[in-house]
Coordinates of C-alpha atoms and ligand atoms in Angstrom, one line a residue:
M4 CA -0.3 -0.3 0.6
S5 CA 1.6 2.7 -1.2
V6 CA 0.4 6.9 0.5
P7 CA 0.6 9.6 -1.6
N8 CA 3.6 12.3 0.1
E9 CA 4.5 10.2 2.1
P10 CA 8.1 8.0 1.9
T11 CA 7.7 4.4 0.6
F12 CA 7.9 1.1 2.7
R13 CA 11.5 2.1 2.5
Q14 CA 12.2 5.0 2.6
S15 CA 10.1 4.5 5.8
V16 CA 11.8 2.0 7.4
D17 CA 15.5 4.2 6.2
L18 CA 14.2 7.2 8.5
M19 CA 13.3 5.9 11.4
F20 CA 16.8 3.0 10.8
N21 CA 18.3 7.4 10.9
R22 CA 15.9 8.6 14.0
A23 CA 18.2 5.8 15.8
V24 CA 21.8 5.8 15.0
A25 CA 21.7 9.5 15.3
L26 CA 20.9 8.6 18.9
M27 CA 24.4 6.2 18.8
D28 CA 27.8 6.6 17.9
L29 CA 28.8 4.5 14.9
P30 CA 31.9 4.4 13.7
P31 CA 32.3 6.7 10.5
G32 CA 30.9 5.0 7.2
L33 CA 29.7 1.7 9.7
E34 CA 26.2 4.1 10.0
Q35 CA 26.2 3.4 5.7
K36 CA 26.7 0.7 5.6
I37 CA 24.3 -1.4 7.4
R38 CA 21.1 0.8 6.5
V39 CA 23.1 0.0 2.8
C40 CA 20.1 -3.8 0.7
N41 CA 24.0 -5.5 -0.5
A42 CA 21.9 -7.5 -3.7
T43 CA 18.6 -7.5 -5.2
Y44 CA 18.1 -10.3 -7.8
T45 CA 15.7 -10.1 -9.9
V46 CA 14.7 -12.9 -12.0
R47 CA 11.7 -12.9 -14.8
F48 CA 10.9 -15.9 -16.0
G49 CA 7.8 -18.6 -18.0
V50 CA 5.6 -21.4 -17.1
R51 CA 3.8 -22.9 -19.8
L52 CA -0.9 -22.8 -17.9
R53 CA -3.6 -22.9 -19.6
G54 CA -1.6 -23.6 -23.5
Q55 CA 0.3 -19.9 -23.0
I56 CA 3.9 -19.1 -21.9
Q57 CA 3.3 -16.6 -18.6
T58 CA 6.1 -14.8 -17.9
F59 CA 6.1 -14.0 -14.2
T60 CA 8.6 -11.2 -12.1
G61 CA 10.4 -12.0 -8.5
Y62 CA 12.8 -10.7 -6.2
R63 CA 14.4 -12.3 -3.6
S64 CA 17.4 -9.5 -1.5
V65 CA 20.2 -9.8 0.9
H66 CA 19.6 -6.5 2.9
S67 CA 23.1 -8.0 5.6
E68 CA 25.3 -10.9 4.8
H69 CA 27.1 -10.1 8.4
M70 CA 25.7 -13.7 9.5
E71 CA 25.0 -16.6 7.0
P72 CA 22.6 -18.0 5.7
V73 CA 21.0 -15.0 5.2
K74 CA 17.1 -15.2 6.4
G75 CA 13.4 -14.9 5.2
G76 CA 10.4 -15.7 3.9
I77 CA 9.1 -15.0 0.1
R78 CA 5.9 -13.2 -0.2
Y79 CA 3.2 -13.5 -2.7
A80 CA 1.3 -11.4 -4.0
I81 CA 0.3 -8.7 -6.9
S82 CA 2.3 -5.6 -4.9
V83 CA 5.3 -6.8 -4.7
N84 CA 7.6 -5.2 -5.8
Q85 CA 11.8 -4.6 -5.3
D86 CA 11.3 -1.2 -3.0
E87 CA 8.9 -3.4 -0.3
V88 CA 11.5 -7.0 -0.9
E89 CA 14.1 -4.2 -0.1
A90 CA 12.8 -2.9 3.3
L91 CA 11.1 -6.3 4.2
A92 CA 14.8 -7.7 4.0
A93 CA 16.1 -4.6 5.8
L94 CA 13.9 -5.6 8.7
M95 CA 15.3 -8.5 8.8
T96 CA 18.5 -8.4 9.1
Y97 CA 17.6 -6.4 12.5
K98 CA 15.2 -8.6 13.2
C99 CA 17.6 -11.7 13.5
A100 CA 19.2 -9.3 15.3
L101 CA 17.2 -9.2 17.8
V102 CA 16.3 -11.8 19.1
E103 CA 19.2 -13.2 19.1
A104 CA 18.8 -15.3 15.7
P105 CA 21.8 -16.1 13.6
F106 CA 21.1 -15.1 10.6
G107 CA 22.0 -12.1 8.5
G108 CA 18.7 -10.4 6.5
S109 CA 17.6 -10.8 2.9
K110 CA 13.2 -11.3 1.5
G111 CA 11.7 -12.8 -1.7
G112 CA 8.8 -12.2 -3.7
L113 CA 6.7 -12.9 -6.9
C114 CA 4.0 -10.7 -8.3
I115 CA 1.0 -13.1 -8.6
N116 CA -2.3 -12.7 -7.4
P117 CA -2.0 -16.8 -6.2
R118 CA -5.9 -16.6 -5.4
E119 CA -5.9 -17.1 -9.5
Y120 CA -4.2 -20.4 -10.0
E121 CA -5.1 -24.4 -9.1
P122 CA -2.3 -25.7 -6.8
H123 CA -1.1 -27.5 -9.6
E124 CA 0.0 -24.6 -11.4
L125 CA 0.9 -22.6 -8.6
E126 CA 3.7 -26.3 -7.3
L127 CA 5.1 -25.2 -11.5
I128 CA 5.4 -21.6 -11.3
T129 CA 6.6 -22.3 -7.4
R130 CA 9.3 -24.8 -9.1
R131 CA 10.5 -22.4 -11.8
F132 CA 11.4 -19.4 -9.4
A133 CA 12.7 -22.0 -6.2
Y134 CA 15.5 -23.2 -9.7
E135 CA 16.5 -19.9 -11.1
L136 CA 17.5 -19.0 -6.8
A137 CA 18.6 -22.2 -5.9
K138 CA 21.2 -21.7 -8.7
R139 CA 22.4 -18.8 -8.6
D140 CA 22.6 -20.1 -3.9
L141 CA 20.1 -17.7 -3.5
I142 CA 18.5 -20.7 -1.5
N143 CA 21.2 -22.9 0.2
P144 CA 21.3 -24.2 3.6
S145 CA 24.5 -22.6 4.8
Q146 CA 23.5 -18.8 2.4
N147 CA 20.4 -18.4 2.2
V148 CA 16.7 -19.3 3.6
P149 CA 13.4 -18.8 2.3
A150 CA 10.1 -19.2 5.0
P151 CA 7.0 -19.0 4.2
D152 CA 5.3 -14.7 4.3
M153 CA 2.1 -13.9 2.1
G154 CA 0.3 -15.6 0.4
T155 CA 2.7 -18.5 0.6
G156 CA 2.8 -21.4 3.0
E157 CA 3.6 -25.1 4.2
R158 CA 3.2 -25.7 0.8
E159 CA 5.0 -24.3 -1.2
M160 CA 7.8 -24.9 1.0
A161 CA 7.4 -28.1 0.8
W162 CA 7.4 -27.1 -2.7
I163 CA 10.6 -25.5 -2.0
A164 CA 12.4 -27.4 -0.8
D165 CA 11.3 -30.9 -2.7
Q166 CA 13.0 -28.1 -5.6
Y167 CA 16.4 -28.2 -4.2
A168 CA 17.1 -31.6 -3.1
R169 CA 16.0 -32.6 -6.9
M170 CA 19.0 -29.6 -7.8
N171 CA 21.5 -31.1 -5.2
T172 CA 21.4 -34.7 -5.0
T173 CA 24.3 -35.2 -2.6
D174 CA 23.0 -33.0 -0.6
I175 CA 23.1 -34.3 3.2
N176 CA 21.6 -31.2 4.5
A177 CA 19.0 -30.3 2.0
R178 CA 15.9 -29.9 3.8
A179 CA 17.6 -27.5 5.5
C180 CA 17.0 -24.8 2.7
V181 CA 14.0 -23.3 3.4
T182 CA 12.2 -23.6 6.9
G183 CA 8.4 -23.1 7.4
K184 CA 7.9 -26.3 5.7
P185 CA 4.9 -29.4 6.3
L186 CA 5.9 -31.7 9.7
N187 CA 6.3 -34.9 6.9
A188 CA 9.0 -32.7 4.8
G189 CA 10.5 -31.7 7.6
G190 CA 9.1 -29.5 9.9
I191 CA 9.0 -28.2 13.2
S192 CA 5.7 -28.9 15.8
G193 CA 4.6 -25.0 16.3
R194 CA 5.9 -23.6 13.2
V195 CA 2.4 -22.3 11.2
E196 CA 1.4 -20.5 14.6
A197 CA 4.6 -19.5 15.8
T198 CA 4.3 -15.6 14.5
G199 CA 1.2 -15.4 15.8
R200 CA 2.4 -17.2 19.2
G201 CA 5.2 -14.8 19.5
V202 CA 3.4 -11.7 18.9
Q203 CA 0.8 -12.7 22.4
Y204 CA 3.9 -14.0 23.7
A205 CA 5.7 -9.9 23.3
L206 CA 1.6 -8.9 24.6
Q207 CA 2.4 -11.5 28.1
E208 CA 5.3 -9.7 27.9
F209 CA 4.0 -5.9 28.3
F210 CA 1.6 -6.3 30.3
R211 CA 4.1 -8.2 33.0
Y212 CA 5.9 -4.2 33.2
E213 CA 3.0 -1.3 35.2
E214 CA 6.0 0.8 34.3
D215 CA 5.6 0.2 30.3
K216 CA 1.6 -0.8 31.1
K217 CA 0.5 3.4 32.4
K218 CA 3.0 4.8 29.4
A219 CA 0.3 3.5 27.0
G220 CA -2.3 4.5 29.9
L221 CA -3.3 0.9 30.9
E222 CA -3.9 -1.0 33.9
G223 CA -4.8 -4.5 34.8
K224 CA -4.4 -8.4 32.6
L225 CA -4.9 -8.7 29.2
D226 CA -8.6 -10.7 30.7
G227 CA -11.4 -8.2 29.1
K228 CA -8.9 -6.0 27.0
R229 CA -10.3 -5.6 23.7
I230 CA -8.3 -6.3 20.3
I231 CA -9.5 -5.3 17.2
V232 CA -6.8 -7.4 14.7
Q233 CA -6.4 -6.2 11.3
G234 CA -6.3 -9.6 8.8
L235 CA -7.3 -12.6 9.7
G236 CA -4.7 -14.7 8.0
N237 CA -1.7 -17.0 9.8
V238 CA -0.3 -14.4 11.7
G239 CA -3.8 -12.0 13.0
Y240 CA -6.1 -15.6 13.3
H241 CA -3.1 -17.1 15.4
A242 CA -2.9 -14.3 17.8
A243 CA -6.1 -13.7 17.7
K244 CA -7.6 -17.3 18.4
F245 CA -4.5 -17.6 21.8
L246 CA -5.0 -14.4 23.1
S247 CA -9.3 -14.9 23.4
E248 CA -8.8 -17.8 24.3
E249 CA -6.5 -18.8 26.6
D250 CA -5.7 -14.9 27.9
G251 CA -9.0 -14.0 27.7
A252 CA -8.7 -10.9 25.8
I253 CA -12.1 -9.8 23.9
I254 CA -11.6 -9.3 20.2
T255 CA -13.8 -6.6 19.0
G256 CA -13.1 -5.8 15.0
V257 CA -12.1 -7.9 12.5
I258 CA -11.0 -6.0 9.6
E259 CA -10.0 -8.9 6.0
H260 CA -10.5 -7.4 2.2
D261 CA -13.6 -6.9 1.5
G262 CA -14.6 -5.1 4.8
G263 CA -14.7 -5.9 8.6
L264 CA -17.2 -7.1 11.5
F265 CA -17.8 -5.4 15.4
N266 CA -19.1 -6.7 18.1
E267 CA -18.8 -5.4 21.5
S268 CA -19.2 -8.1 23.9
G269 CA -16.6 -10.5 20.7
L270 CA -15.9 -12.0 18.3
D271 CA -15.8 -16.2 17.9
V272 CA -12.9 -16.2 16.4
D273 CA -13.2 -19.7 14.5
A274 CA -15.6 -18.8 13.4
V275 CA -14.3 -16.5 11.5
R276 CA -11.9 -17.5 10.2
T277 CA -14.1 -20.8 9.7
W278 CA -16.5 -18.2 7.7
I279 CA -13.8 -16.5 5.5
V280 CA -12.3 -19.8 4.2
N281 CA -16.4 -20.8 3.4
H282 CA -17.2 -17.6 1.6
G283 CA -13.6 -15.4 0.8
G284 CA -14.2 -12.9 3.4
V285 CA -16.0 -11.7 6.3
K286 CA -19.3 -10.3 4.8
G287 CA -21.6 -12.4 6.1
Y288 CA -21.0 -13.4 8.7
P289 CA -23.9 -12.9 11.5
N290 CA -23.9 -12.3 14.8
A291 CA -21.4 -8.8 14.0
T292 CA -22.2 -5.1 12.2
F293 CA -20.5 -5.3 9.3
V294 CA -18.5 -2.1 8.6
T295 CA -18.5 -2.1 5.0
E296 CA -15.0 0.2 4.6
G297 CA -12.8 -2.3 6.9
A298 CA -9.8 0.1 7.1
K299 CA -12.3 2.4 9.8
L300 CA -12.3 0.3 12.4
L301 CA -8.3 1.1 13.1
E302 CA -9.9 4.0 13.9
Q303 CA -12.4 2.1 16.4
E304 CA -11.8 3.0 20.2
C305 CA -10.4 -0.4 21.8
D306 CA -7.5 -1.5 24.6
V307 CA -5.3 -3.1 21.8
L308 CA -4.8 -3.2 18.3
I309 CA -3.0 -6.3 16.1
P310 CA -2.3 -5.1 12.4
A311 CA -1.6 -8.1 11.0
A312 CA -2.4 -7.5 7.1
L313 CA -0.4 -4.6 5.0
E314 CA 1.7 -3.1 5.2
G315 CA 1.5 1.6 4.9
V316 CA -2.2 1.2 6.3
I317 CA -2.3 3.5 9.6
N318 CA -0.5 6.6 7.9
L319 CA -0.5 10.6 7.2
T320 CA -3.8 10.5 6.5
N321 CA -5.4 8.0 9.0
A322 CA -2.8 8.4 12.1
D323 CA -4.2 10.8 14.5
R324 CA -8.4 9.8 14.9
V325 CA -6.6 6.4 15.7
K326 CA -7.5 5.4 19.1
A327 CA -6.1 2.7 20.3
P328 CA -3.3 3.4 22.9
L329 CA -1.3 0.4 22.2
I330 CA -0.5 -0.8 18.8
I331 CA 1.1 -4.3 18.2
E332 CA 2.8 -4.5 14.9
A333 CA 2.0 -8.2 13.7
A334 CA 2.6 -7.5 10.2
N335 CA 5.3 -6.2 8.8
G336 CA 5.3 -1.9 8.4
P337 CA 1.5 -1.6 9.1
I338 CA 3.0 2.0 10.6
T339 CA 4.4 5.0 8.0
A340 CA 7.2 6.5 8.8
G341 CA 4.7 9.6 9.8
A342 CA 2.4 8.1 11.6
D343 CA 4.3 6.9 13.6
E344 CA 5.4 10.4 14.5
I345 CA 1.5 11.0 15.0
L346 CA 0.9 9.0 17.3
R347 CA 3.5 9.5 19.0
K348 CA 3.3 12.4 20.2
K349 CA -0.4 11.4 21.5
G350 CA 2.1 8.8 23.6
C351 CA 1.1 5.6 21.6
V352 CA 2.4 3.5 22.3
I353 CA 3.8 1.4 19.2
I354 CA 5.5 -2.6 19.9
P355 CA 7.2 -2.6 16.5
D356 CA 7.3 -4.8 14.4
M357 CA 10.6 -6.6 14.1
Y358 CA 10.0 -7.7 17.6
A359 CA 6.4 -8.4 17.2
N360 CA 6.3 -10.7 14.6
A361 CA 10.0 -12.6 14.9
G362 CA 8.2 -15.5 16.8
G363 CA 8.1 -16.6 13.0
V364 CA 12.7 -16.5 12.0
T365 CA 12.5 -17.6 15.8
V366 CA 10.4 -20.9 15.3
S367 CA 12.2 -21.2 12.4
Y368 CA 15.7 -20.8 13.6
F369 CA 14.8 -23.7 15.9
E370 CA 13.5 -26.1 12.3
W371 CA 17.4 -25.2 11.2
V372 CA 19.4 -26.7 13.7
K373 CA 16.8 -29.1 14.1
N374 CA 17.1 -29.8 10.1
L375 CA 20.8 -29.5 10.5
S376 CA 20.9 -32.2 13.5
H377 CA 18.7 -35.3 11.8
I378 CA 16.8 -35.4 15.4
R379 CA 13.6 -34.6 16.7
F380 CA 13.9 -32.2 19.8
G381 CA 13.2 -33.7 23.6
R382 CA 13.7 -37.2 21.6
M383 CA 16.6 -37.8 23.3
Q384 CA 15.4 -36.5 26.4
R385 CA 12.3 -37.5 26.9
R386 CA 12.2 -40.3 28.4
Q387 CA 14.7 -40.6 31.0
E388 CA 13.3 -37.1 31.9
E389 CA 10.0 -38.8 32.9
A390 CA 12.4 -41.7 34.1
R391 CA 13.2 -39.3 36.7
H392 CA 10.6 -38.0 37.9
Q393 CA 8.8 -40.7 38.3
L394 CA 11.5 -40.9 41.4
V395 CA 9.6 -38.3 42.7
I396 CA 6.5 -38.8 42.5
D397 CA 7.5 -42.4 43.9
E398 CA 8.4 -40.2 47.3
L399 CA 5.4 -38.9 47.0
E400 CA 3.4 -41.3 46.9
R401 CA 5.1 -42.9 49.7
L402 CA 4.9 -39.6 51.4
D403 CA 1.8 -39.6 50.8
R404 CA 0.9 -43.1 53.0
Y405 CA 2.4 -42.2 56.2
L406 CA 0.4 -39.1 56.3
G407 CA -2.8 -40.6 55.4
D408 CA -5.2 -38.1 55.1
A409 CA -3.0 -35.7 56.3
W410 CA -2.0 -34.7 53.3
S411 CA -2.0 -35.9 49.2
M412 CA -1.3 -34.7 45.8
T413 CA -3.7 -33.1 43.9
P414 CA -5.2 -35.3 41.2
E415 CA -3.1 -33.9 37.8
F416 CA 0.1 -33.1 39.7
K417 CA 0.7 -36.6 39.0
T418 CA -0.3 -37.0 35.1
K419 CA 1.7 -33.2 34.0
Y420 CA 4.5 -34.0 36.5
L421 CA 5.0 -36.7 34.8
R422 CA 5.4 -36.5 31.1
G423 CA 8.1 -35.0 29.3
A424 CA 8.3 -32.3 26.7
D425 CA 8.2 -33.1 23.8
E426 CA 8.6 -30.2 20.5
L427 CA 6.6 -28.6 20.8
E428 CA 6.2 -27.7 24.7
L429 CA 10.3 -27.4 24.0
V430 CA 9.4 -24.9 20.4
R431 CA 7.0 -23.2 22.7
S432 CA 9.3 -22.7 26.1
G433 CA 11.7 -21.4 23.6
L434 CA 10.5 -19.4 22.0
D435 CA 8.6 -17.3 24.9
D436 CA 12.2 -17.2 26.3
T437 CA 13.6 -15.1 23.0
M438 CA 10.5 -13.5 23.6
R439 CA 10.8 -12.6 26.7
I440 CA 14.6 -11.1 26.5
A441 CA 14.1 -9.5 23.3
Y442 CA 11.9 -7.3 25.2
Q443 CA 13.6 -7.3 28.0
S444 CA 16.2 -6.1 26.1
M445 CA 14.5 -3.2 24.7
R446 CA 13.0 -1.4 27.1
E447 CA 16.5 -1.5 29.3
V448 CA 17.1 1.5 26.6
W449 CA 13.7 2.2 26.3
H450 CA 13.8 3.4 29.7
A451 CA 18.0 4.1 30.2
R452 CA 17.6 7.3 28.3
D453 CA 15.4 10.6 28.8
D454 CA 16.2 10.7 24.6
I455 CA 14.8 7.2 23.4
E456 CA 11.2 7.8 23.8
D457 CA 9.7 5.0 21.9
L458 CA 10.6 1.0 21.4
R459 CA 10.5 1.1 18.0
T460 CA 14.0 3.4 18.6
A461 CA 15.0 1.2 21.3
A462 CA 14.7 -1.9 19.0
Y463 CA 17.5 -0.2 16.8
L464 CA 19.6 1.3 18.4
V465 CA 20.0 -2.5 20.0
S466 CA 19.6 -4.3 17.0
I467 CA 22.0 -2.0 15.0
N468 CA 24.7 -2.4 17.3
K469 CA 24.9 -5.9 17.6
V470 CA 24.7 -6.0 13.7
A471 CA 27.9 -3.4 13.8
A472 CA 29.6 -5.6 16.4
S473 CA 29.6 -8.4 13.6
Y474 CA 30.3 -5.8 11.5
Q475 CA 33.2 -4.6 14.0
A476 CA 34.6 -8.5 14.8
K477 CA 34.7 -9.6 11.1
G478 CA 37.5 -6.7 10.5
L479 CA 35.1 -3.6 8.7
Ligands
NAD28 P1 -2.2 -14.2 5.4 O1 -1.6 -14.7 3.9 O2 -1.6 -15.8 5.6 O3 -2.4 -13.3 5.9 C1 -3.0 -12.0 5.9 C2 -4.6 -11.7 6.0 O4 -5.0 -10.2 5.3 C3 -5.2 -12.8 4.8 O5 -6.5 -13.3 5.9 C4 -6.0 -11.5 4.4 O6 -6.7 -12.4 3.5 C5 -5.5 -10.1 4.7 N1 -6.1 -8.9 4.1 C6 -5.8 -9.1 2.6 N2 -5.4 -7.8 2.6 C7 -6.5 -7.1 2.9 C8 -6.4 -6.0 3.4 N3 -6.2 -4.6 2.6 N4 -7.7 -5.2 5.1 C9 -7.8 -6.0 5.7 N5 -6.9 -7.7 6.0 C10 -6.2 -8.4 4.4 O7 0.0 -13.6 5.5 P2 0.9 -14.0 7.1 O8 1.6 -14.9 6.9 O9 0.2 -13.4 8.5 O10 1.2 -13.1 6.8 C11 0.4 -11.2 7.1 C12 2.0 -10.1 7.8 O11 2.6 -10.3 9.1 C13 2.4 -9.4 6.6 O12 2.8 -8.5 6.8 C14 3.6 -10.8 6.6 O13 5.1 -10.0 6.6 C15 3.9 -10.9 8.1 N6 4.5 -11.7 9.2 C16 4.2 -12.4 8.3 C17 4.8 -13.9 8.9 C18 4.5 -15.8 8.9 O14 4.8 -16.3 9.8 N7 3.2 -15.6 8.1 C19 6.4 -14.2 10.3 C20 6.7 -12.0 9.7 C21 6.2 -12.0 9.7

């Protein structure tokens, strides 16, 4: 989404970067080296479909190779362009640094409306795109590892992995060439939900700090907070589902491509999602008020706003009317640089994209490690852990018999305590830990200096420092 009189997405990211580096003391020239995008490859390729050759344009941009492989999703959308791919690649650099995923930043995109193609056609297109990238090492387990993004998912990642394996028949680590694969093709439990789950963990962490809530004029717990979500796709759906089912938040609004739904007493997230799958949009969904111009709901009163669809949706045309005291950027770049300034001045707290949606790349990191180690997490230790827990239970049962009616174990304790952690539990634990530590690193900087007004600037400071340290360690 581009808005007249506003910088492009790429320029917006640069402006936010510049705000942060102005507060830092980097060696001369290093700032420019970190800011620029190292390379962007454009490919145009033909695929024979429906009796004729159709030409597609795709991109793979590498922002920074201070660590390799570089990492970043592949997006399928008609709006994909070089500026957008480069902005997203830059965000990947900062995101990976912030959550300590040992990757440089990259991103890819294909100009296509995936809804216009049959699955077998999408497979032909994806395999050809993957072939073009893999032969230039723009897909490679040790150099460049894509993942899903808007318009792509497990299915596309499985095709990409298979295409790479066909081209590299003796590469024992071939499966690590892409993440976000289905479990049966080398994926990891919990990857599909990971970005939305990360948004939930990020909000839970924010709500642990009185001082931070106070800045947004909020208090109490997530329980009962009114939330509006834009985009009920992979990220938005999982975030809304977990926040409502597990934290007691109320999803009062959902904005989709064909309009918005509003219900002050709360929407049933699964029911809305099923409706979208069956009807192609939210229109006609019962038990809610339908708003034709869905984006108007971004301006509705709520406690937390979660833009989880497109970039640039909160911009100079609507920022002054946005009432949410807390916005968590589940999408990449949903707030333009200009809107960011307006919101900041109003006292709105923004949990920035590079942190908020880092759950995806975090679990992708776990998947990549799993692929390289060729073993599922928990396989070696789970039963051993259970056996050791059994020892404690045996002792407690002995005590139970000894004390008679005076004391007994609560029934759920035994089953819960005895169960060793499986892969999904370990992934969630690793993700929760990552999101907490990254938040703490941001808020420490945020509160330490008076000239750092917001979490975004703090996030940039933390990650730019890490990228700078990597470059310096390389002798640059
Ligand atoms: P997705 O394709 O699964 O979902 C996007 C949703 O937005 C769809 O439901 C779509 O109908 C809806 N949408 C499209 N246009 C809209 C409009 N004008 N108004 C409202 N809704 C609209 O994509 P996703 O993977 O959930 O990605 C969403 C955002 O999250 C993107 O910015 C992406 O870069 C970012 N992100 C995704 C991941 C991931 O793991 N998938 C990781 C990090 C960041």
